Amino acid sequence: MRIDRLRWWHLPAVAEMETAIFGPEAWSEGLLWTELSAGNDYRAVFDGDRILGYAGTALNGDELWLNNIAVAADARRRGVARMLMDDLIERARAHEVKSVYLEVAVDNVPAQRLYDGYGFYGIGVRKNYYQHTGTDAAVMRMDL
């Protein structure tokens, strides 16, 4: 497995993963295009040519937002999410980021456990954040 930059030609596969993982809350290929064209940093874990998982971040001064992170169902429990988290934290430190923020569905316990392990802590809740399901999002922060 290796981490590399996500490129525009990867977006159809990423959009398929989004739909499989997030259902009605999935980001479209067009929205993913917008993310890349805005200069946001997206990385993926590859096994050969196959994308096992990906993460996208947006840098704003000394703050970094983790926009999304996802791992294919058949690639979970293999360290893919940890590879992505370690990579984004390393790059955040290189850019002298002070805080990393994210939003996670309140019912996504596995993701919350991952974030807790990295030192993220809750700072608030966004009610009905996920529009299609009406699920709340926990807002979390990690200080570097």
Short mmCIF file of N, CA, C and O in Angstrom, two decimals:
data_model
loop_
_atom_site.label_atom_id
_atom_site.label_comp_id
_atom_site.label_asym_id
_atom_site.label_seq_id
_atom_site.Cartn_x
_atom_site.Cartn_y
_atom_site.Cartn_z
N MET A 1 0.84 -1.18 0.00
CA MET A 1 0.00 0.00 0.00
C MET A 1 0.88 1.24 0.00
O MET A 1 1.94 1.24 0.64
N ARG A 2 0.43 2.25 -0.70
CA ARG A 2 1.16 3.52 -0.75
C ARG A 2 0.18 4.68 -0.75
O ARG A 2 -0.95 4.54 -1.18
N ILE A 3 0.64 5.81 -0.25
CA ILE A 3 -0.15 7.04 -0.28
C ILE A 3 0.37 7.92 -1.40
O ILE A 3 1.59 8.07 -1.57
N ASP A 4 -0.56 8.50 -2.13
CA ASP A 4 -0.19 9.42 -3.20
C ASP A 4 -1.30 10.46 -3.33
O ASP A 4 -2.39 10.30 -2.79
N ARG A 5 -0.99 11.48 -4.07
CA ARG A 5 -1.96 12.55 -4.31
C ARG A 5 -3.12 12.04 -5.17
O ARG A 5 -2.91 11.28 -6.11
N LEU A 6 -4.30 12.47 -4.84
CA LEU A 6 -5.48 12.14 -5.63
C LEU A 6 -5.53 13.07 -6.83
O LEU A 6 -5.37 14.29 -6.68
N ARG A 7 -5.75 12.52 -8.00
CA ARG A 7 -5.78 13.31 -9.24
C ARG A 7 -7.17 13.27 -9.85
O ARG A 7 -7.99 12.43 -9.51
N TRP A 8 -7.41 14.15 -10.79
CA TRP A 8 -8.74 14.25 -11.40
C TRP A 8 -9.18 12.94 -12.02
O TRP A 8 -10.37 12.62 -12.00
N TRP A 9 -8.26 12.15 -12.56
CA TRP A 9 -8.65 10.90 -13.22
C TRP A 9 -9.06 9.82 -12.22
O TRP A 9 -9.63 8.81 -12.59
N HIS A 10 -8.82 10.07 -10.93
CA HIS A 10 -9.27 9.14 -9.89
C HIS A 10 -10.71 9.42 -9.45
O HIS A 10 -11.31 8.60 -8.76
N LEU A 11 -11.26 10.57 -9.82
CA LEU A 11 -12.54 11.00 -9.27
C LEU A 11 -13.72 10.07 -9.59
O LEU A 11 -14.58 9.89 -8.72
N PRO A 12 -13.81 9.46 -10.76
CA PRO A 12 -14.93 8.53 -10.96
C PRO A 12 -14.92 7.38 -9.94
O PRO A 12 -15.96 7.03 -9.38
N ALA A 13 -13.75 6.82 -9.66
CA ALA A 13 -13.64 5.73 -8.67
C ALA A 13 -13.97 6.24 -7.28
O ALA A 13 -14.64 5.55 -6.49
N VAL A 14 -13.52 7.45 -6.96
CA VAL A 14 -13.80 8.03 -5.64
C VAL A 14 -15.29 8.30 -5.49
O VAL A 14 -15.88 8.02 -4.44
N ALA A 15 -15.92 8.81 -6.53
CA ALA A 15 -17.37 9.07 -6.47
C ALA A 15 -18.14 7.77 -6.26
O ALA A 15 -19.13 7.75 -5.52
N GLU A 16 -17.70 6.69 -6.89
CA GLU A 16 -18.34 5.38 -6.66
C GLU A 16 -18.18 4.95 -5.21
O GLU A 16 -19.12 4.44 -4.59
N MET A 17 -16.99 5.15 -4.66
CA MET A 17 -16.76 4.80 -3.25
C MET A 17 -17.63 5.66 -2.35
O MET A 17 -18.20 5.15 -1.38
N GLU A 18 -17.73 6.94 -2.66
CA GLU A 18 -18.58 7.85 -1.87
C GLU A 18 -20.01 7.30 -1.78
O GLU A 18 -20.59 7.23 -0.71
N THR A 19 -20.55 6.92 -2.93
CA THR A 19 -21.92 6.41 -2.96
C THR A 19 -22.05 5.13 -2.16
O THR A 19 -23.00 4.96 -1.39
N ALA A 20 -21.09 4.22 -2.32
CA ALA A 20 -21.13 2.95 -1.59
C ALA A 20 -21.03 3.16 -0.09
O ALA A 20 -21.67 2.45 0.69
N ILE A 21 -20.24 4.14 0.34
CA ILE A 21 -19.99 4.35 1.77
C ILE A 21 -21.03 5.26 2.41
O ILE A 21 -21.54 4.97 3.49
N PHE A 22 -21.35 6.37 1.74
CA PHE A 22 -22.17 7.40 2.36
C PHE A 22 -23.61 7.48 1.84
O PHE A 22 -24.40 8.26 2.35
N GLY A 23 -23.94 6.69 0.83
CA GLY A 23 -25.30 6.67 0.32
C GLY A 23 -25.78 8.04 -0.11
O GLY A 23 -25.10 8.74 -0.87
N PRO A 24 -26.94 8.48 0.41
CA PRO A 24 -27.50 9.77 -0.04
C PRO A 24 -26.67 10.99 0.36
O PRO A 24 -26.85 12.06 -0.19
N GLU A 25 -25.74 10.83 1.30
CA GLU A 25 -24.89 11.94 1.72
C GLU A 25 -23.59 12.01 0.92
O GLU A 25 -22.73 12.84 1.18
N ALA A 26 -23.44 11.12 -0.07
CA ALA A 26 -22.19 11.05 -0.86
C ALA A 26 -21.93 12.35 -1.61
O ALA A 26 -22.85 13.01 -2.09
N TRP A 27 -20.66 12.68 -1.71
CA TRP A 27 -20.25 13.81 -2.53
C TRP A 27 -20.25 13.34 -3.98
O TRP A 27 -19.77 12.26 -4.29
N SER A 28 -20.71 14.19 -4.87
CA SER A 28 -20.75 13.86 -6.30
C SER A 28 -19.35 14.04 -6.90
O SER A 28 -18.48 14.70 -6.32
N GLU A 29 -19.19 13.49 -8.09
CA GLU A 29 -17.93 13.68 -8.80
C GLU A 29 -17.69 15.16 -9.05
O GLU A 29 -16.56 15.65 -8.94
N GLY A 30 -18.76 15.91 -9.34
CA GLY A 30 -18.64 17.35 -9.57
C GLY A 30 -18.16 18.09 -8.34
O GLY A 30 -17.32 18.99 -8.42
N LEU A 31 -18.69 17.72 -7.18
CA LEU A 31 -18.25 18.36 -5.94
C LEU A 31 -16.79 18.01 -5.65
O LEU A 31 -16.01 18.86 -5.20
N LEU A 32 -16.41 16.78 -5.91
CA LEU A 32 -15.01 16.39 -5.72
C LEU A 32 -14.10 17.18 -6.67
O LEU A 32 -13.01 17.61 -6.27
N TRP A 33 -14.54 17.40 -7.90
CA TRP A 33 -13.81 18.24 -8.85
C TRP A 33 -13.61 19.63 -8.26
O TRP A 33 -12.52 20.21 -8.35
N THR A 34 -14.68 20.18 -7.69
CA THR A 34 -14.62 21.51 -7.09
C THR A 34 -13.58 21.55 -5.99
O THR A 34 -12.82 22.52 -5.87
N GLU A 35 -13.53 20.51 -5.18
CA GLU A 35 -12.56 20.44 -4.10
C GLU A 35 -11.12 20.48 -4.64
O GLU A 35 -10.28 21.21 -4.13
N LEU A 36 -10.86 19.68 -5.67
CA LEU A 36 -9.51 19.67 -6.24
C LEU A 36 -9.18 20.99 -6.91
O LEU A 36 -8.08 21.52 -6.75
N SER A 37 -10.13 21.55 -7.65
CA SER A 37 -9.85 22.80 -8.36
C SER A 37 -9.69 23.98 -7.40
O SER A 37 -9.05 24.96 -7.74
N ALA A 38 -10.24 23.88 -6.20
CA ALA A 38 -10.07 24.92 -5.18
C ALA A 38 -8.69 24.84 -4.52
O ALA A 38 -8.35 25.69 -3.70
N GLY A 39 -7.93 23.81 -4.87
CA GLY A 39 -6.60 23.67 -4.29
C GLY A 39 -6.56 22.87 -3.00
O GLY A 39 -5.52 22.81 -2.34
N ASN A 40 -7.68 22.28 -2.64
CA ASN A 40 -7.68 21.44 -1.43
C ASN A 40 -6.86 20.19 -1.68
O ASN A 40 -6.76 19.71 -2.81
N ASP A 41 -6.25 19.69 -0.64
CA ASP A 41 -5.30 18.58 -0.73
C ASP A 41 -6.01 17.26 -0.48
O ASP A 41 -6.55 17.03 0.60
N TYR A 42 -6.02 16.41 -1.48
CA TYR A 42 -6.62 15.08 -1.36
C TYR A 42 -5.55 14.03 -1.58
O TYR A 42 -4.78 14.12 -2.53
N ARG A 43 -5.52 13.06 -0.69
CA ARG A 43 -4.57 11.95 -0.76
C ARG A 43 -5.35 10.65 -0.75
O ARG A 43 -6.45 10.57 -0.20
N ALA A 44 -4.76 9.63 -1.34
CA ALA A 44 -5.40 8.32 -1.37
C ALA A 44 -4.38 7.24 -1.04
O ALA A 44 -3.19 7.40 -1.29
N VAL A 45 -4.88 6.16 -0.48
CA VAL A 45 -4.08 4.96 -0.28
C VAL A 45 -4.40 4.03 -1.44
O VAL A 45 -5.57 3.73 -1.69
N PHE A 46 -3.36 3.62 -2.13
CA PHE A 46 -3.48 2.76 -3.29
C PHE A 46 -2.90 1.38 -3.00
O PHE A 46 -1.90 1.26 -2.30
N ASP A 47 -3.53 0.37 -3.57
CA ASP A 47 -2.99 -0.98 -3.63
C ASP A 47 -2.91 -1.27 -5.12
O ASP A 47 -3.93 -1.56 -5.75
N GLY A 48 -1.73 -1.11 -5.69
CA GLY A 48 -1.61 -1.12 -7.14
C GLY A 48 -2.31 0.12 -7.68
O GLY A 48 -2.03 1.23 -7.25
N ASP A 49 -3.27 -0.08 -8.57
CA ASP A 49 -4.04 1.04 -9.12
C ASP A 49 -5.35 1.26 -8.37
O ASP A 49 -6.04 2.24 -8.62
N ARG A 50 -5.69 0.37 -7.46
CA ARG A 50 -6.97 0.46 -6.76
C ARG A 50 -6.88 1.41 -5.57
O ARG A 50 -5.94 1.36 -4.78
N ILE A 51 -7.88 2.27 -5.44
CA ILE A 51 -7.97 3.19 -4.30
C ILE A 51 -8.66 2.45 -3.16
O ILE A 51 -9.79 1.99 -3.30
N LEU A 52 -7.96 2.36 -2.02
CA LEU A 52 -8.52 1.71 -0.84
C LEU A 52 -9.21 2.71 0.08
O LEU A 52 -10.12 2.36 0.82
N GLY A 53 -8.73 3.96 0.05
CA GLY A 53 -9.30 5.00 0.89
C GLY A 53 -8.72 6.33 0.48
O GLY A 53 -7.73 6.40 -0.25
N TYR A 54 -9.36 7.40 0.95
CA TYR A 54 -8.91 8.74 0.59
C TYR A 54 -9.29 9.71 1.70
O TYR A 54 -10.16 9.43 2.53
N ALA A 55 -8.60 10.84 1.70
CA ALA A 55 -8.89 11.91 2.66
C ALA A 55 -8.62 13.24 1.98
O ALA A 55 -7.68 13.36 1.20
N GLY A 56 -9.45 14.22 2.32
CA GLY A 56 -9.29 15.55 1.76
C GLY A 56 -9.23 16.59 2.86
O GLY A 56 -9.97 16.51 3.83
N THR A 57 -8.33 17.54 2.69
CA THR A 57 -8.18 18.61 3.68
C THR A 57 -8.18 19.97 3.00
O THR A 57 -7.83 20.10 1.83
N ALA A 58 -8.56 20.97 3.79
CA ALA A 58 -8.53 22.36 3.34
C ALA A 58 -7.73 23.16 4.37
O ALA A 58 -8.05 23.14 5.56
N LEU A 59 -6.71 23.83 3.91
CA LEU A 59 -5.85 24.63 4.77
C LEU A 59 -6.32 26.08 4.75
O LEU A 59 -6.55 26.65 3.68
N ASN A 60 -6.45 26.66 5.94
CA ASN A 60 -6.84 28.07 6.05
C ASN A 60 -5.98 28.68 7.15
O ASN A 60 -6.29 28.55 8.34
N GLY A 61 -4.89 29.32 6.75
CA GLY A 61 -3.97 29.90 7.74
C GLY A 61 -3.34 28.80 8.57
O GLY A 61 -2.72 27.89 8.03
N ASP A 62 -3.53 28.89 9.88
CA ASP A 62 -2.94 27.86 10.76
C ASP A 62 -3.98 26.83 11.21
O ASP A 62 -3.79 26.12 12.18
N GLU A 63 -5.10 26.75 10.46
CA GLU A 63 -6.14 25.76 10.72
C GLU A 63 -6.30 24.84 9.51
O GLU A 63 -6.19 25.28 8.37
N LEU A 64 -6.55 23.58 9.79
CA LEU A 64 -6.78 22.60 8.75
C LEU A 64 -8.12 21.92 9.01
O LEU A 64 -8.40 21.53 10.14
N TRP A 65 -8.94 21.83 7.98
CA TRP A 65 -10.20 21.09 8.08
C TRP A 65 -10.06 19.77 7.35
O TRP A 65 -9.61 19.74 6.20
N LEU A 66 -10.41 18.70 8.03
CA LEU A 66 -10.50 17.39 7.40
C LEU A 66 -11.89 17.33 6.77
O LEU A 66 -12.89 17.19 7.47
N ASN A 67 -11.95 17.53 5.45
CA ASN A 67 -13.23 17.60 4.74
C ASN A 67 -13.91 16.24 4.64
O ASN A 67 -15.12 16.15 4.77
N ASN A 68 -13.14 15.24 4.33
CA ASN A 68 -13.70 13.89 4.28
C ASN A 68 -12.58 12.86 4.34
O ASN A 68 -11.43 13.13 4.01
N ILE A 69 -12.97 11.71 4.80
CA ILE A 69 -12.08 10.55 4.86
C ILE A 69 -12.97 9.33 4.71
O ILE A 69 -14.06 9.27 5.30
N ALA A 70 -12.54 8.39 3.89
CA ALA A 70 -13.34 7.19 3.65
C ALA A 70 -12.43 6.03 3.28
O ALA A 70 -11.39 6.23 2.65
N VAL A 71 -12.85 4.85 3.67
CA VAL A 71 -12.13 3.62 3.35
C VAL A 71 -13.13 2.62 2.80
O VAL A 71 -14.22 2.43 3.36
N ALA A 72 -12.77 1.98 1.69
CA ALA A 72 -13.64 0.96 1.09
C ALA A 72 -13.95 -0.12 2.11
O ALA A 72 -13.09 -0.48 2.93
N ALA A 73 -15.15 -0.64 2.07
CA ALA A 73 -15.60 -1.62 3.06
C ALA A 73 -14.67 -2.83 3.15
O ALA A 73 -14.34 -3.28 4.25
N ASP A 74 -14.19 -3.32 2.02
CA ASP A 74 -13.33 -4.50 2.04
C ASP A 74 -11.88 -4.19 2.39
O ASP A 74 -11.05 -5.09 2.45
N ALA A 75 -11.56 -2.92 2.63
CA ALA A 75 -10.19 -2.53 2.99
C ALA A 75 -10.11 -2.06 4.44
O ALA A 75 -9.04 -1.66 4.90
N ARG A 76 -11.20 -2.11 5.16
CA ARG A 76 -11.21 -1.65 6.56
C ARG A 76 -10.46 -2.64 7.44
O ARG A 76 -10.32 -3.81 7.13
N ARG A 77 -9.99 -2.10 8.56
CA ARG A 77 -9.25 -2.88 9.56
C ARG A 77 -7.89 -3.34 9.02
O ARG A 77 -7.34 -4.32 9.48
N ARG A 78 -7.37 -2.58 8.04
CA ARG A 78 -6.04 -2.88 7.47
C ARG A 78 -5.09 -1.71 7.65
O ARG A 78 -4.02 -1.68 7.06
N GLY A 79 -5.49 -0.70 8.43
CA GLY A 79 -4.62 0.44 8.69
C GLY A 79 -4.70 1.56 7.68
O GLY A 79 -3.90 2.51 7.75
N VAL A 80 -5.66 1.50 6.77
CA VAL A 80 -5.77 2.52 5.73
C VAL A 80 -6.12 3.88 6.33
O VAL A 80 -5.48 4.89 6.02
N ALA A 81 -7.11 3.93 7.20
CA ALA A 81 -7.50 5.21 7.82
C ALA A 81 -6.34 5.78 8.64
O ALA A 81 -6.10 6.99 8.62
N ARG A 82 -5.62 4.93 9.34
CA ARG A 82 -4.46 5.40 10.12
C ARG A 82 -3.37 5.95 9.20
O ARG A 82 -2.75 6.96 9.53
N MET A 83 -3.14 5.31 8.07
CA MET A 83 -2.15 5.83 7.11
C MET A 83 -2.55 7.23 6.67
O MET A 83 -1.71 8.14 6.61
N LEU A 84 -3.83 7.41 6.35
CA LEU A 84 -4.31 8.71 5.90
C LEU A 84 -4.20 9.75 7.01
O LEU A 84 -3.76 10.88 6.77
N MET A 85 -4.60 9.38 8.22
CA MET A 85 -4.53 10.32 9.34
C MET A 85 -3.08 10.70 9.65
O MET A 85 -2.78 11.88 9.85
N ASP A 86 -2.19 9.72 9.71
CA ASP A 86 -0.78 10.00 9.99
C ASP A 86 -0.21 10.94 8.93
O ASP A 86 0.53 11.88 9.26
N ASP A 87 -0.55 10.69 7.68
CA ASP A 87 -0.06 11.52 6.58
C ASP A 87 -0.57 12.95 6.69
O ASP A 87 0.20 13.90 6.57
N LEU A 88 -1.86 13.12 6.93
CA LEU A 88 -2.39 14.49 6.98
C LEU A 88 -1.88 15.25 8.19
O LEU A 88 -1.63 16.44 8.11
N ILE A 89 -1.67 14.56 9.30
CA ILE A 89 -1.12 15.23 10.49
C ILE A 89 0.34 15.63 10.24
O ILE A 89 0.76 16.74 10.60
N GLU A 90 1.09 14.76 9.61
CA GLU A 90 2.49 15.09 9.28
C GLU A 90 2.55 16.31 8.36
O GLU A 90 3.34 17.23 8.58
N ARG A 91 1.69 16.36 7.34
CA ARG A 91 1.67 17.50 6.43
C ARG A 91 1.17 18.76 7.13
O ARG A 91 1.66 19.86 6.88
N ALA A 92 0.23 18.60 8.05
CA ALA A 92 -0.27 19.75 8.82
C ALA A 92 0.86 20.36 9.64
O ALA A 92 1.02 21.59 9.69
N ARG A 93 1.62 19.53 10.30
CA ARG A 93 2.75 20.02 11.10
C ARG A 93 3.78 20.72 10.23
O ARG A 93 4.34 21.75 10.62
N ALA A 94 4.01 20.18 9.04
CA ALA A 94 4.97 20.80 8.11
C ALA A 94 4.51 22.20 7.68
O ALA A 94 5.34 23.05 7.37
N HIS A 95 3.19 22.43 7.69
CA HIS A 95 2.64 23.74 7.34
C HIS A 95 2.37 24.60 8.58
O HIS A 95 1.71 25.63 8.49
N GLU A 96 2.88 24.15 9.72
CA GLU A 96 2.74 24.88 10.98
C GLU A 96 1.29 25.12 11.37
O GLU A 96 0.93 26.15 11.92
N VAL A 97 0.46 24.12 11.09
CA VAL A 97 -0.94 24.16 11.49
C VAL A 97 -1.03 24.05 13.01
O VAL A 97 -0.29 23.28 13.63
N LYS A 98 -1.92 24.82 13.60
CA LYS A 98 -2.11 24.79 15.06
C LYS A 98 -3.26 23.89 15.48
O LYS A 98 -3.22 23.29 16.54
N SER A 99 -4.31 23.81 14.63
CA SER A 99 -5.49 23.02 14.98
C SER A 99 -6.06 22.35 13.75
O SER A 99 -6.06 22.92 12.66
N VAL A 100 -6.56 21.12 13.94
CA VAL A 100 -7.24 20.38 12.89
C VAL A 100 -8.69 20.19 13.33
O VAL A 100 -8.93 19.84 14.49
N TYR A 101 -9.62 20.46 12.43
CA TYR A 101 -11.05 20.36 12.73
C TYR A 101 -11.71 19.35 11.80
O TYR A 101 -11.23 19.11 10.68
N LEU A 102 -12.81 18.80 12.25
CA LEU A 102 -13.60 17.90 11.42
C LEU A 102 -15.03 17.83 11.94
O LEU A 102 -15.30 18.24 13.07
N GLU A 103 -15.90 17.34 11.10
CA GLU A 103 -17.28 17.04 11.48
C GLU A 103 -17.49 15.56 11.19
O GLU A 103 -17.04 15.05 10.16
N VAL A 104 -18.17 14.89 12.11
CA VAL A 104 -18.44 13.46 11.96
C VAL A 104 -19.86 13.18 12.43
O VAL A 104 -20.32 13.78 13.42
N ALA A 105 -20.53 12.29 11.73
CA ALA A 105 -21.89 11.93 12.13
C ALA A 105 -21.88 11.39 13.56
O ALA A 105 -21.00 10.60 13.92
N VAL A 106 -22.84 11.83 14.35
CA VAL A 106 -22.88 11.42 15.76
C VAL A 106 -23.07 9.92 15.92
O VAL A 106 -22.71 9.36 16.96
N ASP A 107 -23.59 9.26 14.88
CA ASP A 107 -23.78 7.81 14.97
C ASP A 107 -22.63 7.01 14.34
O ASP A 107 -22.69 5.79 14.27
N ASN A 108 -21.57 7.69 13.92
CA ASN A 108 -20.42 7.01 13.32
C ASN A 108 -19.38 6.75 14.41
O ASN A 108 -18.34 7.41 14.50
N VAL A 109 -19.66 5.76 15.23
CA VAL A 109 -18.81 5.45 16.39
C VAL A 109 -17.41 4.99 15.98
O VAL A 109 -16.42 5.43 16.59
N PRO A 110 -17.24 4.13 14.96
CA PRO A 110 -15.87 3.75 14.58
C PRO A 110 -14.99 4.94 14.21
O PRO A 110 -13.83 5.02 14.62
N ALA A 111 -15.55 5.90 13.47
CA ALA A 111 -14.76 7.08 13.10
C ALA A 111 -14.43 7.91 14.33
O ALA A 111 -13.30 8.39 14.49
N GLN A 112 -15.38 8.05 15.24
CA GLN A 112 -15.13 8.83 16.45
C GLN A 112 -14.04 8.18 17.30
O GLN A 112 -13.20 8.88 17.88
N ARG A 113 -14.01 6.86 17.35
CA ARG A 113 -12.93 6.17 18.08
C ARG A 113 -11.57 6.46 17.45
O ARG A 113 -10.60 6.66 18.16
N LEU A 114 -11.53 6.43 16.12
CA LEU A 114 -10.28 6.76 15.41
C LEU A 114 -9.82 8.16 15.79
O LEU A 114 -8.67 8.37 16.16
N TYR A 115 -10.72 9.13 15.72
CA TYR A 115 -10.37 10.51 16.02
C TYR A 115 -9.98 10.69 17.48
O TYR A 115 -9.03 11.41 17.78
N ASP A 116 -10.70 10.03 18.38
CA ASP A 116 -10.34 10.09 19.81
C ASP A 116 -8.90 9.62 20.01
O ASP A 116 -8.16 10.21 20.80
N GLY A 117 -8.51 8.58 19.30
CA GLY A 117 -7.15 8.03 19.42
C GLY A 117 -6.07 9.00 18.98
O GLY A 117 -4.92 8.88 19.38
N TYR A 118 -6.43 9.96 18.17
CA TYR A 118 -5.49 10.98 17.71
C TYR A 118 -5.54 12.24 18.57
O TYR A 118 -4.83 13.19 18.30
N GLY A 119 -6.40 12.26 19.56
CA GLY A 119 -6.47 13.41 20.45
C GLY A 119 -7.50 14.45 20.08
O GLY A 119 -7.50 15.56 20.63
N PHE A 120 -8.40 14.11 19.16
CA PHE A 120 -9.50 15.03 18.86
C PHE A 120 -10.45 15.05 20.04
O PHE A 120 -10.61 14.06 20.75
N TYR A 121 -11.09 16.19 20.23
CA TYR A 121 -12.10 16.31 21.28
C TYR A 121 -13.28 17.12 20.73
O TYR A 121 -13.14 17.91 19.81
N GLY A 122 -14.44 16.86 21.30
CA GLY A 122 -15.65 17.51 20.84
C GLY A 122 -15.71 18.97 21.24
O GLY A 122 -15.36 19.32 22.36
N ILE A 123 -16.16 19.82 20.30
CA ILE A 123 -16.32 21.24 20.61
C ILE A 123 -17.73 21.73 20.30
O ILE A 123 -18.04 22.89 20.55
N GLY A 124 -18.57 20.86 19.75
CA GLY A 124 -19.94 21.28 19.46
C GLY A 124 -20.67 20.26 18.63
O GLY A 124 -20.12 19.22 18.27
N VAL A 125 -21.93 20.58 18.34
CA VAL A 125 -22.78 19.72 17.52
C VAL A 125 -23.50 20.60 16.51
O VAL A 125 -23.99 21.68 16.84
N ARG A 126 -23.53 20.15 15.27
CA ARG A 126 -24.31 20.82 14.22
C ARG A 126 -25.57 19.98 14.02
O ARG A 126 -25.49 18.85 13.52
N LYS A 127 -26.70 20.53 14.41
CA LYS A 127 -27.98 19.83 14.31
C LYS A 127 -28.37 19.63 12.84
O LYS A 127 -28.21 20.55 12.03
N ASN A 128 -28.86 18.44 12.54
CA ASN A 128 -29.35 18.11 11.18
C ASN A 128 -28.33 18.45 10.09
O ASN A 128 -28.71 18.86 8.99
N TYR A 129 -27.07 18.27 10.39
CA TYR A 129 -26.00 18.64 9.45
C TYR A 129 -26.08 17.84 8.16
O TYR A 129 -25.88 18.37 7.08
N TYR A 130 -26.35 16.54 8.30
CA TYR A 130 -26.46 15.68 7.12
C TYR A 130 -27.90 15.75 6.64
O TYR A 130 -28.80 15.16 7.23
N GLN A 131 -28.09 16.51 5.57
CA GLN A 131 -29.42 16.91 5.14
C GLN A 131 -30.34 15.75 4.74
O GLN A 131 -31.52 15.78 5.05
N HIS A 132 -29.80 14.76 4.07
CA HIS A 132 -30.66 13.68 3.59
C HIS A 132 -31.16 12.77 4.71
O HIS A 132 -32.23 12.20 4.61
N THR A 133 -30.37 12.65 5.75
CA THR A 133 -30.75 11.76 6.85
C THR A 133 -31.16 12.50 8.11
O THR A 133 -31.70 11.90 9.02
N GLY A 134 -30.86 13.80 8.17
CA GLY A 134 -31.18 14.58 9.36
C GLY A 134 -30.27 14.29 10.54
O GLY A 134 -30.54 14.70 11.66
N THR A 135 -29.18 13.60 10.28
CA THR A 135 -28.23 13.23 11.34
C THR A 135 -27.42 14.44 11.78
O THR A 135 -26.99 15.25 10.95
N ASP A 136 -27.20 14.54 13.08
CA ASP A 136 -26.35 15.59 13.63
C ASP A 136 -24.89 15.26 13.38
O ASP A 136 -24.52 14.09 13.22
N ALA A 137 -24.06 16.30 13.39
CA ALA A 137 -22.61 16.12 13.26
C ALA A 137 -21.93 16.64 14.51
O ALA A 137 -22.24 17.74 14.99
N ALA A 138 -21.02 15.84 15.03
CA ALA A 138 -20.15 16.30 16.12
C ALA A 138 -19.01 17.06 15.48
O ALA A 138 -18.41 16.61 14.51
N VAL A 139 -18.71 18.24 16.01
CA VAL A 139 -17.57 19.02 15.54
C VAL A 139 -16.43 18.72 16.51
O VAL A 139 -16.60 18.81 17.73
N MET A 140 -15.29 18.32 15.94
CA MET A 140 -14.15 17.92 16.76
C MET A 140 -12.92 18.74 16.38
O MET A 140 -12.80 19.22 15.25
N ARG A 141 -12.02 18.84 17.35
CA ARG A 141 -10.79 19.61 17.15
C ARG A 141 -9.62 18.83 17.75
O ARG A 141 -9.76 18.15 18.77
N MET A 142 -8.47 18.98 17.10
CA MET A 142 -7.22 18.45 17.63
C MET A 142 -6.20 19.56 17.57
O MET A 142 -6.04 20.23 16.54
N ASP A 143 -5.52 19.81 18.68
CA ASP A 143 -4.46 20.82 18.72
C ASP A 143 -3.12 20.16 18.44
O ASP A 143 -2.82 19.11 18.96
N LEU A 144 -2.33 20.81 17.59
CA LEU A 144 -1.00 20.29 17.26
C LEU A 144 0.06 21.04 18.03
O LEU A 144 -0.10 22.15 18.42
#
